[in-house]
Every structure is written in C-alpha cells, then in structure tokens.
C-alpha cells in the first residue's frame, strides 16, 4: 500500500486528488488530510478516508472526527507522519511552510502549489529539483522528460489557454467584473488561480516555476497561447523533434501521474483529434497582458523579485475580489510594489517570512 498525505484536501486540486484516491482505495492508504480550517467538507473527507492525522492550520482540539490533529503551531509534526508521498494542494503563499519543511527533511513531495516553488526558488534550489509537479503544464514537461531520459533538450514550451479575455480588446479590460474574471473557459480551479489565469500572471509564475523545477534558463522556456488547451506542454529536443503531451484538460491526469509515477487507468473523455479538426497557437499579447512580461522579468532578476511578485499578486487579487481595485489595477498595483521595494535577499525560511510580512505590512492597505 502506498501511504499518502494530502495538504489542502478541501480545495480544487485536493478534492480532485481524493477523486483519484477513491478509485484506487485498494492501492493507497491516506495518512493525512489537511485544510486551513475545520469545515463540513473536511469532516466528510475525514469520515470517508479515515486518515491517521488531520492537519488544520487554525484549530485547537486534539482530535477531529477520530483523526489526530496537527495544527499550524505544531506543523513540524508533519515530519512524523509515516507517508511515502506528500501532496501540497494548498492555494497561494500559505503553502510555503509545508513545502519548505518537507523538502528540507528529504520527504517526497508532489505539489500543485506554484507559489511555494516560486518563493523558495532561491533558497531551496537543489531540493526543488526533486519535486514532482502537479501543475498541468509542468506535469506535461515532467512526463516527457522522464520518458526521454538523458536526451538533450533545446527548450521547453508551456501552453496557456489565454484565459477568459483572450479575444477582448485592451480597453474592454477596464470594466471587467469579478464574475467575468472567474469564468475560466477551460479549467475549473480555485478563485486565486482563476484570476491569475485571467491576467496571465499565472503563466508568468509558471515560467518561474519551470525555471526552478527543471533548471532551464529563461531563454529556454517559451510560452505559447493555445486556446483549445489540448497540448499542456512541449519539449523540443536537440535533433529538432518536438514531443507534446496531449489530453482534454483534466487535473486528475497530472495528479494520478504524480501519485503513481506512471499511467493508471482513468475515466477521461476520449480525445478525438478528427472531431477537434485543428489546434491553434498564438504568441502571447504582452501589451494586453503586461503581467506576463513583468513576471518573466522578475524571474530573470531573481533574488527577492519572484517573492515580491508573488506576494504583491496575492494582495492585489484579494483587493480585486473584494471590489477594492479594478481588474487592470492588478497590474499597476503589482508594478508599484515591485519597483518600490528594497529588501535584502532571504537566506532561510525565517528571512523569507519576514520579507513576506514586510510586503504585506507596507502594501496591504
Ligand atoms: Mg498550470
């Protein structure tokens, strides 16, 4: 039996992880489920999967429906959980601490939490190369590289659906509502990442994520807009051959690949290329989506900039979702933060949290 722990189990990727586990109950035992707070959903999951432990960030009790509790203050106890693989499906920067702890302790980690990779990139450079990605584009690249071991690579290509505003004019973006930004054409995801996909900042974070996960320089990571979202990632090899990873968009594929390290049977809508007829590809419009450009620049600058970008975005998206700024101000807000900060580069987790705190303190209001 494979022993598995899932942090962020009540979120979008977490719930889809449990969908996969439900099909493979005879192969996997769930050691831990985790969420930020107690909820009906977490209760139902705990009663169904009966994990030995439940991680609840903000919770004081010692037990939760029969499972032993680890909370935010005792997060180090995660390391005592006897688990072959940890999945970090937490949304946003709250996923950083667990990623750090688990990697530092040499645990096997699969993560959908790109913020932790982007923010820990400079301080955990070597450890991050061991991470199994769940982010669909990175999983695609990972799958291709894993099956092409040792073959020299020219570059990798991340595809972007283009988000809900791909065909909108730049001026029309001024009046985007929260509902319109949350209406992603291809993927059903949590709110934060859905807004990030609408601004294309998500793709920028993914470029940085790819840089730290796979160790490619930025000039070897391309972004191509591909509205059908059938190709999730491509690798161009030294002989000019491209290998693409294709399927209907369904997070259960990268999740299942991360858990089993290979291909298990899934009930997925069959891909019919003749019915699809054609696939299209465009260069991203940096004018209309300046955050993609800004993110790649922050990645290239390295040092504190990937962290500043990530935290500024977290604040900006919150402000947008609560109606305090307009959609287009997400960019101007983040640009202001990035151009006005001057902090020393973090050397460890403590430094990093101090940096995050200071950015929050200075720019939240
Ligand atoms: Mg992605």
GROMACS .gro file of C-alpha atoms and ligand atoms in nm:
model
  366
    1UNK     CA    1   0.000   0.000   0.000
    2UNK     CA    2   0.123   0.346  -0.088
    3UNK     CA    3   0.094   0.583   0.207
    4UNK     CA    4  -0.019   0.928   0.106
    5UNK     CA    5  -0.078   1.267   0.270
    6UNK     CA    6  -0.279   1.547   0.111
    7UNK     CA    7  -0.244   1.906   0.230
    8UNK     CA    8  -0.518   2.136   0.104
    9UNK     CA    9  -0.759   1.847   0.057
   10UNK     CA   10  -1.074   2.064   0.055
   11UNK     CA   11  -0.954   2.287  -0.230
   12UNK     CA   12  -0.995   2.225  -0.601
   13UNK     CA   13  -0.681   2.014  -0.662
   14UNK     CA   14  -0.720   1.849  -0.320
   15UNK     CA   15  -1.074   1.734  -0.395
   16UNK     CA   16  -0.967   1.601  -0.734
   17UNK     CA   17  -0.682   1.418  -0.562
   18UNK     CA   18  -0.939   1.244  -0.343
   19UNK     CA   19  -1.138   1.158  -0.658
   20UNK     CA   20  -0.833   0.970  -0.781
   21UNK     CA   21  -0.778   0.804  -0.441
   22UNK     CA   22  -1.142   0.695  -0.429
   23UNK     CA   23  -1.077   0.489  -0.746
   24UNK     CA   24  -0.758   0.338  -0.607
   25UNK     CA   25  -0.853   0.274  -0.245
   26UNK     CA   26  -0.707  -0.075  -0.263
   27UNK     CA   27  -0.366   0.066  -0.357
   28UNK     CA   28  -0.332   0.379  -0.145
   29UNK     CA   29  -0.387   0.444   0.223
   30UNK     CA   30  -0.446   0.804   0.327
   31UNK     CA   31  -0.231   0.900   0.625
   32UNK     CA   32  -0.319   1.268   0.648
   33UNK     CA   33  -0.565   1.520   0.510
   34UNK     CA   34  -0.517   1.890   0.566
   35UNK     CA   35  -0.700   2.222   0.537
   36UNK     CA   36  -0.672   2.575   0.671
   37UNK     CA   37  -0.981   2.548   0.890
   38UNK     CA   38  -1.237   2.292   1.003
   39UNK     CA   39  -1.537   2.261   0.769
   40UNK     CA   40  -1.820   2.026   0.674
   41UNK     CA   41  -1.624   1.926   0.368
   42UNK     CA   42  -1.316   1.835   0.571
   43UNK     CA   43  -1.536   1.641   0.813
   44UNK     CA   44  -1.689   1.440   0.526
   45UNK     CA   45  -1.343   1.369   0.383
   46UNK     CA   46  -1.207   1.258   0.721
   47UNK     CA   47  -1.505   1.029   0.781
   48UNK     CA   48  -1.464   0.878   0.435
   49UNK     CA   49  -1.084   0.835   0.418
   50UNK     CA   50  -1.017   0.787   0.792
   51UNK     CA   51  -0.665   0.934   0.790
   52UNK     CA   52  -0.448   0.880   1.097
   53UNK     CA   53  -0.383   1.255   1.110
   54UNK     CA   54  -0.558   1.571   1.005
   55UNK     CA   55  -0.369   1.897   0.966
   56UNK     CA   56  -0.585   2.201   1.043
   57UNK     CA   57  -0.395   2.527   1.039
   58UNK     CA   58  -0.628   2.708   1.277
   59UNK     CA   59  -0.769   2.457   1.527
   60UNK     CA   60  -0.711   2.388   1.893
   61UNK     CA   61  -0.866   2.045   1.951
   62UNK     CA   62  -0.656   1.727   1.968
   63UNK     CA   63  -0.889   1.516   1.762
   64UNK     CA   64  -1.110   1.576   1.459
   65UNK     CA   65  -1.368   1.303   1.389
   66UNK     CA   66  -1.135   1.029   1.503
   67UNK     CA   67  -0.810   1.162   1.348
   68UNK     CA   68  -0.522   1.312   1.547
   69UNK     CA   69  -0.482   1.684   1.489
   70UNK     CA   70  -0.167   1.870   1.385
   71UNK     CA   71  -0.219   2.247   1.373
   72UNK     CA   72  -0.028   2.548   1.242
   73UNK     CA   73   0.172   2.579   1.566
   74UNK     CA   74   0.283   2.217   1.555
   75UNK     CA   75   0.334   2.198   1.179
   76UNK     CA   76   0.677   2.031   1.231
   77UNK     CA   77   0.483   1.720   1.334
   78UNK     CA   78   0.405   1.668   0.966
   79UNK     CA   79   0.750   1.513   0.952
   80UNK     CA   80   0.641   1.238   1.192
   81UNK     CA   81   0.362   1.125   0.960
   82UNK     CA   82   0.467   0.799   0.801
   83UNK     CA   83   0.396   0.887   0.439
   84UNK     CA   84   0.559   0.777   0.112
   85UNK     CA   85   0.440   1.089  -0.063
   86UNK     CA   86   0.306   1.428   0.045
   87UNK     CA   87   0.084   1.626  -0.190
   88UNK     CA   88   0.074   2.001  -0.141
   89UNK     CA   89  -0.253   2.121  -0.293
   90UNK     CA   90  -0.274   2.435  -0.081
   91UNK     CA   91  -0.365   2.757  -0.262
   92UNK     CA   92  -0.134   3.061  -0.251
   93UNK     CA   93   0.155   3.155  -0.025
   94UNK     CA   94   0.014   2.962   0.272
   95UNK     CA   95   0.163   2.656   0.101
   96UNK     CA   96   0.522   2.773   0.151
   97UNK     CA   97   0.592   2.648   0.501
   98UNK     CA   98   0.493   2.287   0.443
   99UNK     CA   99   0.687   2.271   0.114
  100UNK     CA  100   0.996   2.403   0.293
  101UNK     CA  101   0.969   2.166   0.591
  102UNK     CA  102   0.905   1.858   0.382
  103UNK     CA  103   1.182   1.925   0.132
  104UNK     CA  104   1.436   2.017   0.399
  105UNK     CA  105   1.361   1.688   0.573
  106UNK     CA  106   1.411   1.496   0.247
  107UNK     CA  107   1.046   1.389   0.213
  108UNK     CA  108   0.898   1.303  -0.124
  109UNK     CA  109   0.675   1.588  -0.235
  110UNK     CA  110   0.437   1.643  -0.523
  111UNK     CA  111   0.300   1.995  -0.541
  112UNK     CA  112   0.036   2.194  -0.720
  113UNK     CA  113   0.133   2.496  -0.511
  114UNK     CA  114   0.340   2.704  -0.751
  115UNK     CA  115   0.375   2.997  -0.508
  116UNK     CA  116   0.593   2.786  -0.280
  117UNK     CA  117   0.823   2.688  -0.566
  118UNK     CA  118   0.849   3.044  -0.692
  119UNK     CA  119   0.915   3.186  -0.343
  120UNK     CA  120   1.154   2.912  -0.229
  121UNK     CA  121   1.337   2.903  -0.561
  122UNK     CA  122   1.646   3.088  -0.444
  123UNK     CA  123   1.681   2.925  -0.102
  124UNK     CA  124   1.599   2.564  -0.194
  125UNK     CA  125   1.746   2.544  -0.543
  126UNK     CA  126   1.871   2.183  -0.521
  127UNK     CA  127   1.580   2.043  -0.321
  128UNK     CA  128   1.325   2.178  -0.569
  129UNK     CA  129   1.470   1.958  -0.845
  130UNK     CA  130   1.328   1.656  -0.656
  131UNK     CA  131   0.972   1.788  -0.655
  132UNK     CA  132   0.710   1.612  -0.866
  133UNK     CA  133   0.493   1.879  -1.031
  134UNK     CA  134   0.114   1.862  -1.042
  135UNK     CA  135   0.063   2.193  -1.221
  136UNK     CA  136  -0.063   2.057  -1.555
  137UNK     CA  137   0.198   2.226  -1.780
  138UNK     CA  138   0.485   2.118  -1.559
  139UNK     CA  139   0.349   1.770  -1.522
  140UNK     CA  140   0.338   1.752  -1.902
  141UNK     CA  141   0.703   1.858  -1.929
  142UNK     CA  142   0.797   1.625  -1.641
  143UNK     CA  143   0.625   1.332  -1.809
  144UNK     CA  144   0.805   1.398  -2.137
  145UNK     CA  145   1.147   1.446  -1.978
  146UNK     CA  146   1.101   1.134  -1.761
  147UNK     CA  147   1.038   0.918  -2.065
  148UNK     CA  148   1.321   1.075  -2.268
  149UNK     CA  149   1.590   1.042  -2.004
  150UNK     CA  150   1.923   1.190  -2.100
  151UNK     CA  151   1.823   1.323  -2.441
  152UNK     CA  152   1.949   1.681  -2.486
  153UNK     CA  153   1.681   1.948  -2.483
  154UNK     CA  154   1.676   2.277  -2.677
  155UNK     CA  155   1.381   2.435  -2.497
  156UNK     CA  156   1.052   2.372  -2.328
  157UNK     CA  157   0.716   2.525  -2.419
  158UNK     CA  158   0.440   2.598  -2.172
  159UNK     CA  159   0.096   2.642  -2.323
  160UNK     CA  160  -0.156   2.898  -2.200
  161UNK     CA  161  -0.529   2.883  -2.266
  162UNK     CA  162  -0.524   3.263  -2.282
  163UNK     CA  163  -0.793   3.289  -2.013
  164UNK     CA  164  -1.142   3.440  -2.046
  165UNK     CA  165  -1.019   3.766  -2.205
  166UNK     CA  166  -0.811   3.629  -2.489
  167UNK     CA  167  -1.038   3.783  -2.753
  168UNK     CA  168  -1.124   4.103  -2.566
  169UNK     CA  169  -0.981   4.439  -2.666
  170UNK     CA  170  -0.733   4.602  -2.429
  171UNK     CA  171  -0.976   4.889  -2.350
  172UNK     CA  172  -1.253   4.643  -2.264
  173UNK     CA  173  -1.044   4.503  -1.979
  174UNK     CA  174  -1.104   4.829  -1.785
  175UNK     CA  175  -1.455   4.717  -1.695
  176UNK     CA  176  -1.403   4.351  -1.619
  177UNK     CA  177  -1.621   4.227  -1.332
  178UNK     CA  178  -1.517   3.971  -1.071
  179UNK     CA  179  -1.760   3.717  -1.219
  180UNK     CA  180  -1.616   3.763  -1.567
  181UNK     CA  181  -1.263   3.712  -1.434
  182UNK     CA  182  -1.372   3.398  -1.250
  183UNK     CA  183  -1.527   3.245  -1.561
  184UNK     CA  184  -1.233   3.044  -1.698
  185UNK     CA  185  -1.303   2.885  -2.037
  186UNK     CA  186  -1.113   2.557  -1.988
  187UNK     CA  187  -1.018   2.478  -1.630
  188UNK     CA  188  -1.225   2.473  -1.312
  189UNK     CA  189  -0.996   2.596  -1.033
  190UNK     CA  190  -0.984   2.795  -0.711
  191UNK     CA  191  -1.052   3.171  -0.718
  192UNK     CA  192  -0.695   3.298  -0.679
  193UNK     CA  193  -0.551   3.094  -0.963
  194UNK     CA  194  -0.852   3.170  -1.184
  195UNK     CA  195  -0.790   3.544  -1.153
  196UNK     CA  196  -0.419   3.480  -1.214
  197UNK     CA  197  -0.515   3.295  -1.531
  198UNK     CA  198  -0.727   3.589  -1.645
  199UNK     CA  199  -0.436   3.834  -1.605
  200UNK     CA  200  -0.192   3.571  -1.742
  201UNK     CA  201   0.022   3.628  -1.435
  202UNK     CA  202  -0.039   3.259  -1.367
  203UNK     CA  203   0.162   3.178  -1.678
  204UNK     CA  204   0.437   3.412  -1.562
  205UNK     CA  205   0.455   3.232  -1.227
  206UNK     CA  206   0.464   2.906  -1.421
  207UNK     CA  207   0.765   3.021  -1.622
  208UNK     CA  208   0.948   3.090  -1.294
  209UNK     CA  209   0.821   2.759  -1.156
  210UNK     CA  210   0.961   2.577  -1.460
  211UNK     CA  211   1.295   2.754  -1.418
  212UNK     CA  212   1.334   2.629  -1.060
  213UNK     CA  213   1.185   2.282  -1.113
  214UNK     CA  214   1.374   2.187  -1.426
  215UNK     CA  215   1.673   2.420  -1.410
  216UNK     CA  216   1.628   2.574  -1.757
  217UNK     CA  217   1.742   2.931  -1.818
  218UNK     CA  218   1.465   3.173  -1.908
  219UNK     CA  219   1.562   3.192  -2.275
  220UNK     CA  220   1.486   2.819  -2.300
  221UNK     CA  221   1.132   2.849  -2.163
  222UNK     CA  222   0.867   2.964  -2.412
  223UNK     CA  223   0.502   3.047  -2.366
  224UNK     CA  224   0.253   2.982  -2.644
  225UNK     CA  225  -0.117   3.066  -2.629
  226UNK     CA  226  -0.320   2.759  -2.722
  227UNK     CA  227  -0.690   2.823  -2.659
  228UNK     CA  228  -0.805   2.461  -2.700
  229UNK     CA  229  -0.588   2.355  -2.401
  230UNK     CA  230  -0.526   2.013  -2.552
  231UNK     CA  231  -0.147   2.035  -2.553
  232UNK     CA  232  -0.031   2.105  -2.198
  233UNK     CA  233   0.341   2.124  -2.257
  234UNK     CA  234   0.604   2.053  -2.523
  235UNK     CA  235   0.971   1.978  -2.524
  236UNK     CA  236   1.197   2.048  -2.819
  237UNK     CA  237   1.495   1.815  -2.832
  238UNK     CA  238   1.838   1.879  -2.982
  239UNK     CA  239   1.752   1.691  -3.303
  240UNK     CA  240   1.460   1.926  -3.369
  241UNK     CA  241   1.194   1.679  -3.254
  242UNK     CA  242   0.904   1.814  -3.054
  243UNK     CA  243   0.719   1.593  -2.811
  244UNK     CA  244   0.383   1.722  -2.692
  245UNK     CA  245   0.170   1.599  -2.407
  246UNK     CA  246  -0.198   1.597  -2.504
  247UNK     CA  247  -0.532   1.527  -2.342
  248UNK     CA  248  -0.854   1.701  -2.259
  249UNK     CA  249  -0.782   1.931  -1.966
  250UNK     CA  250  -0.839   1.722  -1.653
  251UNK     CA  251  -0.632   1.766  -1.337
  252UNK     CA  252  -0.680   1.402  -1.242
  253UNK     CA  253  -0.419   1.311  -1.506
  254UNK     CA  254  -0.127   1.507  -1.354
  255UNK     CA  255  -0.245   1.414  -1.002
  256UNK     CA  256  -0.256   1.045  -1.085
  257UNK     CA  257   0.083   1.060  -1.259
  258UNK     CA  258   0.235   1.229  -0.954
  259UNK     CA  259   0.092   0.969  -0.716
  260UNK     CA  260   0.172   0.655  -0.912
  261UNK     CA  261   0.476   0.773  -1.107
  262UNK     CA  262   0.321   0.636  -1.425
  263UNK     CA  263  -0.006   0.587  -1.608
  264UNK     CA  264  -0.302   0.429  -1.433
  265UNK     CA  265  -0.647   0.386  -1.584
  266UNK     CA  266  -0.869   0.694  -1.553
  267UNK     CA  267  -1.220   0.761  -1.680
  268UNK     CA  268  -1.127   1.052  -1.905
  269UNK     CA  269  -1.319   1.194  -2.201
  270UNK     CA  270  -1.152   1.033  -2.506
  271UNK     CA  271  -0.952   1.271  -2.719
  272UNK     CA  272  -1.081   1.274  -3.078
  273UNK     CA  273  -0.844   1.476  -3.296
  274UNK     CA  274  -1.059   1.442  -3.608
  275UNK     CA  275  -1.355   1.590  -3.422
  276UNK     CA  276  -1.135   1.872  -3.296
  277UNK     CA  277  -1.013   1.932  -3.652
  278UNK     CA  278  -0.743   2.181  -3.568
  279UNK     CA  279  -0.538   2.321  -3.285
  280UNK     CA  280  -0.429   2.684  -3.279
  281UNK     CA  281  -0.129   2.864  -3.137
  282UNK     CA  282  -0.055   3.233  -3.085
  283UNK     CA  283   0.220   3.445  -2.944
  284UNK     CA  284   0.109   3.594  -2.611
  285UNK     CA  285  -0.001   3.959  -2.625
  286UNK     CA  286   0.229   4.130  -2.375
  287UNK     CA  287   0.059   4.466  -2.438
  288UNK     CA  288  -0.279   4.339  -2.329
  289UNK     CA  289  -0.140   4.117  -2.053
  290UNK     CA  290   0.159   4.311  -1.916
  291UNK     CA  291   0.173   4.096  -1.601
  292UNK     CA  292   0.310   3.804  -1.801
  293UNK     CA  293   0.601   4.021  -1.909
  294UNK     CA  294   0.653   4.165  -1.562
  295UNK     CA  295   0.657   3.815  -1.411
  296UNK     CA  296   0.919   3.689  -1.654
  297UNK     CA  297   1.131   3.998  -1.580
  298UNK     CA  298   1.100   3.930  -1.206
  299UNK     CA  299   1.208   3.572  -1.268
  300UNK     CA  300   1.513   3.684  -1.464
  301UNK     CA  301   1.610   3.935  -1.196
  302UNK     CA  302   1.596   3.657  -0.937
  303UNK     CA  303   1.688   3.749  -0.578
  304UNK     CA  304   1.380   3.882  -0.395
  305UNK     CA  305   1.178   3.957  -0.709
  306UNK     CA  306   0.992   3.629  -0.757
  307UNK     CA  307   0.882   3.656  -0.392
  308UNK     CA  308   0.782   4.021  -0.420
  309UNK     CA  309   0.583   3.944  -0.734
  310UNK     CA  310   0.402   3.653  -0.569
  311UNK     CA  311   0.310   3.839  -0.252
  312UNK     CA  312   0.210   4.156  -0.438
  313UNK     CA  313  -0.016   3.944  -0.656
  314UNK     CA  314  -0.174   3.773  -0.357
  315UNK     CA  315  -0.259   4.115  -0.210
  316UNK     CA  316  -0.378   4.254  -0.546
  317UNK     CA  317  -0.604   3.957  -0.621
  318UNK     CA  318  -0.759   3.988  -0.275
  319UNK     CA  319  -0.824   4.355  -0.338
  320UNK     CA  320  -0.978   4.280  -0.676
  321UNK     CA  321  -1.200   4.001  -0.542
  322UNK     CA  322  -1.326   4.223  -0.261
  323UNK     CA  323  -1.408   4.504  -0.505
  324UNK     CA  324  -1.135   4.745  -0.392
  325UNK     CA  325  -0.945   4.770  -0.719
  326UNK     CA  326  -1.030   4.723  -1.086
  327UNK     CA  327  -0.903   4.433  -1.294
  328UNK     CA  328  -0.646   4.647  -1.475
  329UNK     CA  329  -0.521   4.786  -1.142
  330UNK     CA  330  -0.393   4.439  -1.050
  331UNK     CA  331  -0.108   4.515  -1.288
  332UNK     CA  332  -0.042   4.872  -1.174
  333UNK     CA  333  -0.054   4.765  -0.808
  334UNK     CA  334   0.197   4.483  -0.857
  335UNK     CA  335   0.422   4.700  -1.073
  336UNK     CA  336   0.428   4.966  -0.800
  337UNK     CA  337   0.522   4.712  -0.535
  338UNK     CA  338   0.793   4.552  -0.749
  339UNK     CA  339   0.950   4.887  -0.838
  340UNK     CA  340   0.943   5.032  -0.487
  341UNK     CA  341   1.074   4.751  -0.265
  342UNK     CA  342   1.428   4.727  -0.146
  343UNK     CA  343   1.484   4.434   0.089
  344UNK     CA  344   1.782   4.207   0.140
  345UNK     CA  345   1.765   3.865  -0.022
  346UNK     CA  346   1.624   3.599   0.214
  347UNK     CA  347   1.870   3.325   0.311
  348UNK     CA  348   1.632   3.099   0.501
  349UNK     CA  349   1.266   3.048   0.582
  350UNK     CA  350   1.270   3.299   0.866
  351UNK     CA  351   1.408   3.571   0.636
  352UNK     CA  352   1.155   3.476   0.373
  353UNK     CA  353   0.859   3.511   0.610
  354UNK     CA  354   0.997   3.839   0.733
  355UNK     CA  355   1.011   3.962   0.374
  356UNK     CA  356   0.654   3.844   0.311
  357UNK     CA  357   0.536   4.010   0.634
  358UNK     CA  358   0.703   4.338   0.542
  359UNK     CA  359   0.548   4.346   0.196
  360UNK     CA  360   0.207   4.274   0.347
  361UNK     CA  361   0.256   4.536   0.613
  362UNK     CA  362   0.363   4.803   0.369
  363UNK     CA  363   0.117   4.742   0.086
  364UNK     CA  364  -0.195   4.573   0.218
  365UNK     CA  365  -0.383   4.898   0.289
  366LIG    MG1  366  -0.098   2.541  -1.478
   0.00000   0.00000   0.00000
